[in-house]
Short mmCIF file of C-alpha atoms in Angstrom, two decimals:
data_model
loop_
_atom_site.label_atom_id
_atom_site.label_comp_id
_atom_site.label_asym_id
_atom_site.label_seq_id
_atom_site.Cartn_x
_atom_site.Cartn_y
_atom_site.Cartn_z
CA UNK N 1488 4.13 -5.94 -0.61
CA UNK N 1489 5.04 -8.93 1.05
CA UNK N 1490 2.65 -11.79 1.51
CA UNK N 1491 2.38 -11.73 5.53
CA UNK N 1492 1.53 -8.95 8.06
CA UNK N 1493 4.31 -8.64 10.69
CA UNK N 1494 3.96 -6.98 13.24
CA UNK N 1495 6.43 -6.95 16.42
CA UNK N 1496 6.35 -9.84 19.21
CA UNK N 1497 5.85 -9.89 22.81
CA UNK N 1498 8.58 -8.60 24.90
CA UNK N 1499 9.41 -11.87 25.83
CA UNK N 1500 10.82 -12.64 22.87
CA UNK N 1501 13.23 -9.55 22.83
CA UNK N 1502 14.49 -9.84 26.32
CA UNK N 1503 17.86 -10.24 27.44
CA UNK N 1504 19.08 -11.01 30.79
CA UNK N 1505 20.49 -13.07 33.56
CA UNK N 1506 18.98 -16.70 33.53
CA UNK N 1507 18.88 -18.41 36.38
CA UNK N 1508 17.89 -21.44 35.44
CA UNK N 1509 21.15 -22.24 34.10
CA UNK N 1510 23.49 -18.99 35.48
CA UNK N 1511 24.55 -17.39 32.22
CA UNK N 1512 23.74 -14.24 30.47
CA UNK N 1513 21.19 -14.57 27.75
CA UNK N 1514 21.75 -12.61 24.48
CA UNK N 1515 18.95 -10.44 23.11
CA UNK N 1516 17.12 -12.40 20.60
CA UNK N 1517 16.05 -10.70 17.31
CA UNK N 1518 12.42 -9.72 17.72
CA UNK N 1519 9.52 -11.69 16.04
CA UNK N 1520 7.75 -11.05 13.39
CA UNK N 1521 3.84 -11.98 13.72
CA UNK N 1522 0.68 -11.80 11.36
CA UNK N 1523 -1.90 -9.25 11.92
CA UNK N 1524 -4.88 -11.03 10.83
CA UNK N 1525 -6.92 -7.60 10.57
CA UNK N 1526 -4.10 -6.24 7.98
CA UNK N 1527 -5.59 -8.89 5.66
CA UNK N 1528 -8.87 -7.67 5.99
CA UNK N 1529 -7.77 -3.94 5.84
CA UNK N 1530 -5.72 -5.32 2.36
CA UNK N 1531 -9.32 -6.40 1.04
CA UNK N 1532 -11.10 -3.42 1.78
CA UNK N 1533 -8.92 -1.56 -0.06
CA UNK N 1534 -8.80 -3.33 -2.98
CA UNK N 1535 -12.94 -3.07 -3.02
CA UNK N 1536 -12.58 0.39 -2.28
CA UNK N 1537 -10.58 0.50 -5.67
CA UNK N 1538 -12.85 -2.07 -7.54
CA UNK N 1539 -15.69 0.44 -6.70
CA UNK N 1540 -13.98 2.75 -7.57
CA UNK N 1541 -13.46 1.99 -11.35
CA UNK N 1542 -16.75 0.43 -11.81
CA UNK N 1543 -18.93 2.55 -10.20
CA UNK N 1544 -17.21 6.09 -10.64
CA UNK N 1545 -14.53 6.80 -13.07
CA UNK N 1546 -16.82 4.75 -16.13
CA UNK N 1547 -19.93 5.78 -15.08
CA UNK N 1548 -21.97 9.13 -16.53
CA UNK N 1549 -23.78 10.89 -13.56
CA UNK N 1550 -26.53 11.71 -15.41
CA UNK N 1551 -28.16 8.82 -17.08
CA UNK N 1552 -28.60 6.91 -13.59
CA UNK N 1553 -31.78 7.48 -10.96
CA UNK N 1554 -30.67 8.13 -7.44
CA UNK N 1555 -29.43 4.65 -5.79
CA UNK N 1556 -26.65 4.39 -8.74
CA UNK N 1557 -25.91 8.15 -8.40
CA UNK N 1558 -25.79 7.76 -4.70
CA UNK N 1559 -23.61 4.31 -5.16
CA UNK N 1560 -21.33 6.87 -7.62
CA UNK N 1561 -20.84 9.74 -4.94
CA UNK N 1562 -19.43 6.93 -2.31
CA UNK N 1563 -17.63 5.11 -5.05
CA UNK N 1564 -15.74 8.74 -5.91
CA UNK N 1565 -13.48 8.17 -2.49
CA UNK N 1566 -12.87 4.34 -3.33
CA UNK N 1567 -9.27 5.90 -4.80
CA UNK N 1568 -7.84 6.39 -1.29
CA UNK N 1569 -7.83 2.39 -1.25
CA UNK N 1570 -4.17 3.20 -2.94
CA UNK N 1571 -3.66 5.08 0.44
CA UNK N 1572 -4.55 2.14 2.48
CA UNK N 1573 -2.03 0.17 0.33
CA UNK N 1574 0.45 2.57 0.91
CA UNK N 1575 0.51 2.67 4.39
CA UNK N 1576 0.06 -1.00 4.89
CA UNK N 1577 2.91 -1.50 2.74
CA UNK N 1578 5.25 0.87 4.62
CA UNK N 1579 4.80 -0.39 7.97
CA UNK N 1580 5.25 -4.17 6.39
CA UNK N 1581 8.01 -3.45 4.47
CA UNK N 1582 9.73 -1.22 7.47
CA UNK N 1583 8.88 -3.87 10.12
CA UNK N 1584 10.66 -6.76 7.97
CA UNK N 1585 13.33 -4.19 7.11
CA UNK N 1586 14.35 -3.93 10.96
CA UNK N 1587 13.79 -6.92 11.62
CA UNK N 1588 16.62 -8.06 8.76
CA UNK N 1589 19.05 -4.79 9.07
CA UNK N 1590 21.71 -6.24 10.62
CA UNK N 1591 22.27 -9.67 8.06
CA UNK N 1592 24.85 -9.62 5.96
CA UNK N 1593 22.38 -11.06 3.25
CA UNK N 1594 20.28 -7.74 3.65
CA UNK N 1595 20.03 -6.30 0.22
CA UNK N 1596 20.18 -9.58 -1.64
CA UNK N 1597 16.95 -10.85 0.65
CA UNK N 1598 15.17 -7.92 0.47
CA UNK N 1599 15.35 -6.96 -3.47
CA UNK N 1600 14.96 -11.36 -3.96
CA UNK N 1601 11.54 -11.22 -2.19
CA UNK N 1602 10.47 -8.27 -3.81
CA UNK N 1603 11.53 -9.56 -7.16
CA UNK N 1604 9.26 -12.86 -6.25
CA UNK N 1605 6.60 -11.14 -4.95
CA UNK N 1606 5.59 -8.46 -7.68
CA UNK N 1607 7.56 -9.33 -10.77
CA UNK N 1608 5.82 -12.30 -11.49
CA UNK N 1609 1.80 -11.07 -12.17
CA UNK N 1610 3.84 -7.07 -13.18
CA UNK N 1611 5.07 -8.75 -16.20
CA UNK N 1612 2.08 -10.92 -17.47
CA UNK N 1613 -0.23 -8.11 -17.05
CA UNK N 1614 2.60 -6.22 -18.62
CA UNK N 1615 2.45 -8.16 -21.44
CA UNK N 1616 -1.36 -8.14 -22.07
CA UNK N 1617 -1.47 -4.48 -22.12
CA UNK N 1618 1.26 -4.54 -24.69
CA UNK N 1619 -0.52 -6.94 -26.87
CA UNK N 1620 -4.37 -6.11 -26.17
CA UNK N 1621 -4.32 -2.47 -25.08
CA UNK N 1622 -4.43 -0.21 -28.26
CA UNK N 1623 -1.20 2.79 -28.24
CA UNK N 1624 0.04 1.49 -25.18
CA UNK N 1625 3.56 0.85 -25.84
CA UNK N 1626 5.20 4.11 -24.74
CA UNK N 1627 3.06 3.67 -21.32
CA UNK N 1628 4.11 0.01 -21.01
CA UNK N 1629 7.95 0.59 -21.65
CA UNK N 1630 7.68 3.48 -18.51
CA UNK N 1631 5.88 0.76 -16.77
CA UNK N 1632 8.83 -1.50 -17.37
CA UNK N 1633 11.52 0.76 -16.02
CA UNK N 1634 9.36 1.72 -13.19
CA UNK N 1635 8.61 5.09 -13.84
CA UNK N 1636 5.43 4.98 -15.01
CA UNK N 1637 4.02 7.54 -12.19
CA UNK N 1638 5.81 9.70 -14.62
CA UNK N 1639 3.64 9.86 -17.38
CA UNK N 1640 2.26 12.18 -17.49
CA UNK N 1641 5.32 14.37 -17.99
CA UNK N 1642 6.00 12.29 -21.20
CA UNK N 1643 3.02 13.10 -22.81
CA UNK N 1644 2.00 9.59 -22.18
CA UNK N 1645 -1.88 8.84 -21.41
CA UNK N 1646 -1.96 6.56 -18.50
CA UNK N 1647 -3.86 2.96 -18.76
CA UNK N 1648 -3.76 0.78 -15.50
CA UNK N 1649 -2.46 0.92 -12.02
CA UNK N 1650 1.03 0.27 -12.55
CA UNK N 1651 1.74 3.72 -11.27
CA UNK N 1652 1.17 3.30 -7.56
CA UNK N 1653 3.78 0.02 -8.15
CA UNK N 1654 5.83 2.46 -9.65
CA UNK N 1655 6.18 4.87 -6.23
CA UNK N 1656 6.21 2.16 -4.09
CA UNK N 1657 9.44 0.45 -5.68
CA UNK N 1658 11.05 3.81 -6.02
CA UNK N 1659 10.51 4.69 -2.06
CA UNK N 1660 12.50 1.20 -1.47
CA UNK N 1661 14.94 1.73 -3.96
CA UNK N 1662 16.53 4.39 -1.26
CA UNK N 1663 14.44 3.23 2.25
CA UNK N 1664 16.39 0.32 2.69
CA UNK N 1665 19.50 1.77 3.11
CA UNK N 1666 18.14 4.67 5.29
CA UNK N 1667 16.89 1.85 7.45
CA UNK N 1668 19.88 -0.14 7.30
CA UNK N 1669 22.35 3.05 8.41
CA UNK N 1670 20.65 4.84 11.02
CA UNK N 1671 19.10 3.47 14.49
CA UNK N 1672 15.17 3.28 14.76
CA UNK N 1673 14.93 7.25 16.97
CA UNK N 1674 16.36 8.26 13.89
CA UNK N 1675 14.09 6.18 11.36
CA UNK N 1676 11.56 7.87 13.49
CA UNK N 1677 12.56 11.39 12.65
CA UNK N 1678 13.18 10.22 9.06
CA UNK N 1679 9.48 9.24 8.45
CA UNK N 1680 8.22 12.32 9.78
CA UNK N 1681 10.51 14.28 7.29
CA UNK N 1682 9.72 12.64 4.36
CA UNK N 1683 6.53 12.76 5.21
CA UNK N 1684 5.89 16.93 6.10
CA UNK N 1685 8.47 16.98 2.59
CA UNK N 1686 5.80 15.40 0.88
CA UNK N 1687 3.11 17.34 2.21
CA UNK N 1688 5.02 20.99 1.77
CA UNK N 1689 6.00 20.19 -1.95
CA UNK N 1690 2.17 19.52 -2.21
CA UNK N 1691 1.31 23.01 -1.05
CA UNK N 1692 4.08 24.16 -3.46
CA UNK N 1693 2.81 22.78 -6.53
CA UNK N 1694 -0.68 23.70 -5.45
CA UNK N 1695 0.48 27.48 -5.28
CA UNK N 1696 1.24 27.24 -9.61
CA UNK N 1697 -2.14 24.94 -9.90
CA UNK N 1698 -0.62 21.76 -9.81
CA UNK N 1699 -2.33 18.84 -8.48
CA UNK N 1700 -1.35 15.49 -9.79
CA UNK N 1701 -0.34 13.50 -6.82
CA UNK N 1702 1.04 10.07 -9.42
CA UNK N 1703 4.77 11.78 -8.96
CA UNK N 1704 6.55 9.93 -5.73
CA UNK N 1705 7.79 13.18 -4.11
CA UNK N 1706 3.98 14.18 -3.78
CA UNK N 1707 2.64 10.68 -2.97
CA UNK N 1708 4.93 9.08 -0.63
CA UNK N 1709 3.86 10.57 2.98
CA UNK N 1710 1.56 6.94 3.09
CA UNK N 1711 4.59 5.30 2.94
CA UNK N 1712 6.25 7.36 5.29
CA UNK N 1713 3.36 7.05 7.88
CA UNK N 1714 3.51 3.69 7.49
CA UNK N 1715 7.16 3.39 8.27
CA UNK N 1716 6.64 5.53 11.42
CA UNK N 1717 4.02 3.42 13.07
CA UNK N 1718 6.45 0.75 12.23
CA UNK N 1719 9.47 2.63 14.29
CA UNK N 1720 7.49 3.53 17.16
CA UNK N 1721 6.13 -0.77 17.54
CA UNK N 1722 9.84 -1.78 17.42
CA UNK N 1723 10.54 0.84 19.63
CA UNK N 1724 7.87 -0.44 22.11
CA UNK N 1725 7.89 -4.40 21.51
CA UNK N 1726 10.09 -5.16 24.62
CA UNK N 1727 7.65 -3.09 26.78
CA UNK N 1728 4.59 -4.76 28.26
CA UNK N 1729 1.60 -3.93 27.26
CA UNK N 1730 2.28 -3.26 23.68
CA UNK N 1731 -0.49 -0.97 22.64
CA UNK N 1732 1.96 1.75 24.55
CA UNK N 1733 3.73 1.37 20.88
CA UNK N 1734 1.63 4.07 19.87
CA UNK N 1735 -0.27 6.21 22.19
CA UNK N 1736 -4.08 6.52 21.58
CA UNK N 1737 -4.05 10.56 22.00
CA UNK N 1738 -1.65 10.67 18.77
CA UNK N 1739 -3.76 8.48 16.78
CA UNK N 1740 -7.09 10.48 17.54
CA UNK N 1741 -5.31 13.64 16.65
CA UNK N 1742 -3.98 12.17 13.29
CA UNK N 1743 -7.74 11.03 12.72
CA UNK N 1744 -9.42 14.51 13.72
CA UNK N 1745 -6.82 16.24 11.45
CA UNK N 1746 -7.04 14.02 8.51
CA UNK N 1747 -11.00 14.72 8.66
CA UNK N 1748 -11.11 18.19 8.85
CA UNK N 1749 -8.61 17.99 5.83
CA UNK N 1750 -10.74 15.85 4.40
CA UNK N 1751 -13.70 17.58 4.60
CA UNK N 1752 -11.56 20.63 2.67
CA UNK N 1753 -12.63 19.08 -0.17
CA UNK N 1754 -16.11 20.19 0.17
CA UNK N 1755 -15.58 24.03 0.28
CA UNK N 1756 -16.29 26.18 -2.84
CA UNK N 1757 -13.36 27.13 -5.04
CA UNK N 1758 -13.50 29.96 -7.87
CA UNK N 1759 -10.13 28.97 -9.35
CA UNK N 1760 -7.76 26.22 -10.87
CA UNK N 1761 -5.36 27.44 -7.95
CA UNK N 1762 -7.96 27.33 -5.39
CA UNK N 1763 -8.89 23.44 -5.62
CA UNK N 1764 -5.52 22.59 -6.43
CA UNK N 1765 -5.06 23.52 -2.26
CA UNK N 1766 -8.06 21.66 -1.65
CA UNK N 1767 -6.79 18.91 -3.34
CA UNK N 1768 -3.62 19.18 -1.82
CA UNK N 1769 -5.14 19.44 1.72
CA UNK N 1770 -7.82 16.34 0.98
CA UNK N 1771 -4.79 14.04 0.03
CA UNK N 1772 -3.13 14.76 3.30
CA UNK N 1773 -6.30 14.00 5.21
CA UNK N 1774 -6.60 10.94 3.56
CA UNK N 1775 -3.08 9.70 4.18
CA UNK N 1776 -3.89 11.09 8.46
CA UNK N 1777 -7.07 9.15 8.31
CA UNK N 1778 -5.42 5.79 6.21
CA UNK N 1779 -2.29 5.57 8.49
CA UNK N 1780 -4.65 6.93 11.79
CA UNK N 1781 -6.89 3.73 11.31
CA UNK N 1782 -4.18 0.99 10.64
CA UNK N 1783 -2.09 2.30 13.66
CA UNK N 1784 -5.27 2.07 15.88
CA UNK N 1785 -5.70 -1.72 14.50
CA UNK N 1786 -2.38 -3.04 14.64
CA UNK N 1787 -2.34 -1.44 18.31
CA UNK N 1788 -5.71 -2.78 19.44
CA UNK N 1789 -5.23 -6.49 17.17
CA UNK N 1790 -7.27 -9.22 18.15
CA UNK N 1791 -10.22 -6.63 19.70
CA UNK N 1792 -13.52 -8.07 19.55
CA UNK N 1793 -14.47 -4.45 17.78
CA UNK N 1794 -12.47 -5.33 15.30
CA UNK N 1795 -14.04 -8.73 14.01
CA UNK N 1796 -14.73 -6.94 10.45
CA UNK N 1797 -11.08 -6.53 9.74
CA UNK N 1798 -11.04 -10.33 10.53
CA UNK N 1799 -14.13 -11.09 8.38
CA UNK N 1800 -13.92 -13.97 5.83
CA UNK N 1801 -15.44 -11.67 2.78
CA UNK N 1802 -12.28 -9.23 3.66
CA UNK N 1803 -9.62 -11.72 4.34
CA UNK N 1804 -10.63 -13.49 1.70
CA UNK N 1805 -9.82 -10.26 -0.47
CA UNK N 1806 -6.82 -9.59 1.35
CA UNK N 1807 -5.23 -12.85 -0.03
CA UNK N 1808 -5.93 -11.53 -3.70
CA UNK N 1809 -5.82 -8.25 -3.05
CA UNK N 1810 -2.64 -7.77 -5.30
CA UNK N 1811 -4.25 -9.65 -8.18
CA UNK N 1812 -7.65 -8.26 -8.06
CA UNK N 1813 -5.87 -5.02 -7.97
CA UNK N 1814 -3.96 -5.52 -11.14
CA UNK N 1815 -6.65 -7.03 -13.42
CA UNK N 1816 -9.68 -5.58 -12.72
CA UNK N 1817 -9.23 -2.46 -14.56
CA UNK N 1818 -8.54 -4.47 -17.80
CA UNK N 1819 -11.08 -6.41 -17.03
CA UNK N 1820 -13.49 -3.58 -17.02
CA UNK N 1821 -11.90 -2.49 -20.33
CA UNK N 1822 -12.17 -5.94 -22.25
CA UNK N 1823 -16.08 -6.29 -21.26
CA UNK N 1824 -17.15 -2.32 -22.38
CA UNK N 1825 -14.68 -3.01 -25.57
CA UNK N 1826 -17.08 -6.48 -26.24
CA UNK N 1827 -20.58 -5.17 -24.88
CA UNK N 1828 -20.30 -1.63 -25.61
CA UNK N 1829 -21.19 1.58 -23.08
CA UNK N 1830 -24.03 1.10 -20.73
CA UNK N 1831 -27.49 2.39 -21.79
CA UNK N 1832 -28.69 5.29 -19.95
CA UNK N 1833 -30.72 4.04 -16.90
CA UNK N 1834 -30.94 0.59 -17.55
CA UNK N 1835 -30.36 -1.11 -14.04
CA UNK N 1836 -30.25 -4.91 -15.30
CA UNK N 1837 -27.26 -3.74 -17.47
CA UNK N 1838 -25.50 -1.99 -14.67
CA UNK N 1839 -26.09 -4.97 -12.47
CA UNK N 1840 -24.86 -7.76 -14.87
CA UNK N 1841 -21.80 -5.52 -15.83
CA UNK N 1842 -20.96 -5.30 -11.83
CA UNK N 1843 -21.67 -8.50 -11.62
CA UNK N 1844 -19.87 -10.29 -14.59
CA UNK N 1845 -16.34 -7.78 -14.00
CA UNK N 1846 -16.63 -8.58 -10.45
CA UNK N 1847 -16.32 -12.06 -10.86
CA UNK N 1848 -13.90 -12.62 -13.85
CA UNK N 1849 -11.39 -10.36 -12.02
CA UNK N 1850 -11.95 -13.01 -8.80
CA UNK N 1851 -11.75 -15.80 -10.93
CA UNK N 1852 -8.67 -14.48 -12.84
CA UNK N 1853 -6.93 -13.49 -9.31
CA UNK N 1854 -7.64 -16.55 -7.68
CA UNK N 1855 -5.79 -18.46 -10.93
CA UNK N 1856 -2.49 -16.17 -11.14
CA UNK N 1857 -2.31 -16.51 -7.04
CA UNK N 1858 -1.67 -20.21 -7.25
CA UNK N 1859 -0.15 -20.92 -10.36
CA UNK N 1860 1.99 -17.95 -10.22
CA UNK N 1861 2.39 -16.17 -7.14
CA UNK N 1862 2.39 -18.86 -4.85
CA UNK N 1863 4.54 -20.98 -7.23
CA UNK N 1864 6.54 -17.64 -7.52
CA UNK N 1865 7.19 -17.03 -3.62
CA UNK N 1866 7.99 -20.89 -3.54
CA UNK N 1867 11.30 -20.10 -5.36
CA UNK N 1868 12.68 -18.27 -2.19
CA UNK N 1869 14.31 -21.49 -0.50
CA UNK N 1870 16.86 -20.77 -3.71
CA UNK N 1871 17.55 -17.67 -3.67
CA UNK N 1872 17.68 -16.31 -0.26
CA UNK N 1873 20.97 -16.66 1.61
CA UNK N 1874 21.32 -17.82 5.35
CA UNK N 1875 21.38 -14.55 7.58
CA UNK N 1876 24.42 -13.71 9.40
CA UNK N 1877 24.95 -10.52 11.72
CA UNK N 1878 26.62 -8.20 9.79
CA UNK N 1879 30.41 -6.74 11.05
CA UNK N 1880 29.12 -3.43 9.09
CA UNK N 1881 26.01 -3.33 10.55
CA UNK N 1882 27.46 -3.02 13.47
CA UNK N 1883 30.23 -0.52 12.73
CA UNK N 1884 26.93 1.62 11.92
CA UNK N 1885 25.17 1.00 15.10
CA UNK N 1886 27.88 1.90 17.10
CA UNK N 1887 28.10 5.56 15.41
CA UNK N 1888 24.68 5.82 15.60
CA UNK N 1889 24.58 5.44 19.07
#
């Protein structure tokens, strides 16, 4: 995910025209690319949401607790849709920089140079000290390596960190980029919505044989899709004045109103391994309505006074380490139960100092690898990126396209 949230600029700066001033024609100019200060915000939620997750769910035994940690455990059970948030963040980022860059001849070098800068760096150390700290992990680490990770579970390989959502994500843009860079944005359009009812059928399919792992990319990539859709229809709209027309409010309150009634599927009885595998199925589609429902309405309504929380400095703040923070804190939480041993039933001042101890090694640690590695890491771009020129290809393609 790249380091800034772009979003499309005013129409002014994708005009083109007669200007009388000086009595020529002015070429179009290539839209801008601005930050969404909220995205940052959005970026740290998530990455709580995840946090909580771990710490307050998945390693946590209902019944030893009173009713504040149990009730803390219920909320923390959703904190896994955080990887939603991520997903469709990262879509519309990704897409929005992709069409802003699809007609330079440097296209693919650019794009697979700043992802290589951006995740590679902090992938491999943490890489690394699961290889060498985390016990049986080798198999899991070499899938991690090649990327397929999201995959093990059809190895027969037990799964130990978050490298799987990575995984998707840098499969999806293995193939998007070229969809993006050979057909015109209406057709992008009608692209995201494919992949993303594709994802959302097979789910129904694999719920109809009990199925309901969602870590394969086929079943987990309608996030990304949404994300690249709200992305189509803002550089669809950025010349038109005002912007928020990029998406119209009627669509986004459907997607939200859909994605909770899915959402609340999750709550109906189920006598069968079958039966909650189409809850499941229909949950993880409301989550990925109500995820890409709420970043559309920000990115549409940025700068809203309504929307100060997005902007907070607790959120922003954890938007700028998100990444990090996402990638340690599980090991993290591993390293201190491995040293301190499980939590005694009940006692609070245990819970508490174990929240409080993971929560801020994993900021400390984050806060480290973001400026002595991915800063220094992103830094290297001035050397490998190469000048952008319009592309005679590109254009070849845009002319069949129509």
């Amino acid at each position: 995910m790249e380091a800034t949230q772009p979003a499309f600029a005013s129409p002014a700066d994708s005009s083109a025209g007669f200007d009388r001033s000086i009595g020529e024609t002015v070429k179009p100019r290539k839209p801008r690319l601005v930050h969404i200060r909220e995205l940052d915000g959005i970026r740290g939620m998530a990455a709580l949401m995840v946090f909580f997750h771990h710490l307050c769910f998945t390693s946590i035994r209902l019944s030893d607790w009173g009713p504040g940690i149990r009730m803390l455990y219920h909320l923390s059970s959703y904190g896994s849709s955080g990887v939603d948030l991520f997903f469709v963040l990262s879509g519309f980022l990704i897409t929005s920089l992709l069409i802003q860059d699809r007609d330079s001849s440097a296209y693919y070098r650019n794009f697979y140079w700043k992802r290589v800068l951006r995740i590679l760096p902090l992938y491999i150390l943490c890489l690394v000290g699961v290889y060498l700290f985390v016990p049986d992990s080798h198999a899991y680490v070499l899938l991690a390596a090649l990327f397929v990770v999201n995959f093990a579970q059809v190895f027969h390989v037990a799964s130990t960190g978050p490298f799987w959502t990575l995984a998707i994500e840098e499969q999806f843009y293995l193939l998007w980029p070229t969809v993006v860079r050979r057909r015109s944005v209406p057709q992008l359009v009608r692209w995201s919505v494919g992949i993303g009812l594709s994802a959302v059928i097979l789910r129904l399919a694999a719920a109809s044989i009990g199925h309901h792992n969602y870590d394969l990319t086929f079943l987990h990539c309608d996030g990304l899709a949404i994300g690249a859709f709200v992305a189509c229809r803002y550089s669809q709209r950025s010349g038109q004045s005002p912007p928020v027309a990029a998406i119209p409010t009627k669509w986004i309150a459907a997607a939200f109103v859909a994605g909770v009634v899915l959402f609340a599927c999750i709550f109906l009885p189920y006598s069968s391994q079958r039966e909650f595998a189409f809850m499941a199925a229909a949950y993880q589609t409301g989550i990925s309505l109500l995820a890409g429902s709420v970043i559309a309405f920000v990115i549409v309504h940025t700068g809203a006074r309504y929307l100060a929380i997005f902007r907070s400095r607790l959120f922003t703040f954890f938007g700028l380490i998100s990444y990090a923070v996402y990638m340690i804190h599980t090991y993290v939480l591993m390293a201190y139960d491995h040293l301190r041993g499980p939590l005694s039933p009940g006692n609070l001042t245990a819970y508490t100092i174990r929240f409080v101890t993971v929560l801020g090694i994993s900021v400390l640690l984050s806060l480290l690898t973001y400026y002595l590695i991915e800063r220094p890491a992103l830094s290297l771009r001035k050397y490998v990126l190469a000048p952008s020129h319009p592309s005679a290809s590109f254009k070849k393609t845009e002319a069949a396209n129509g």
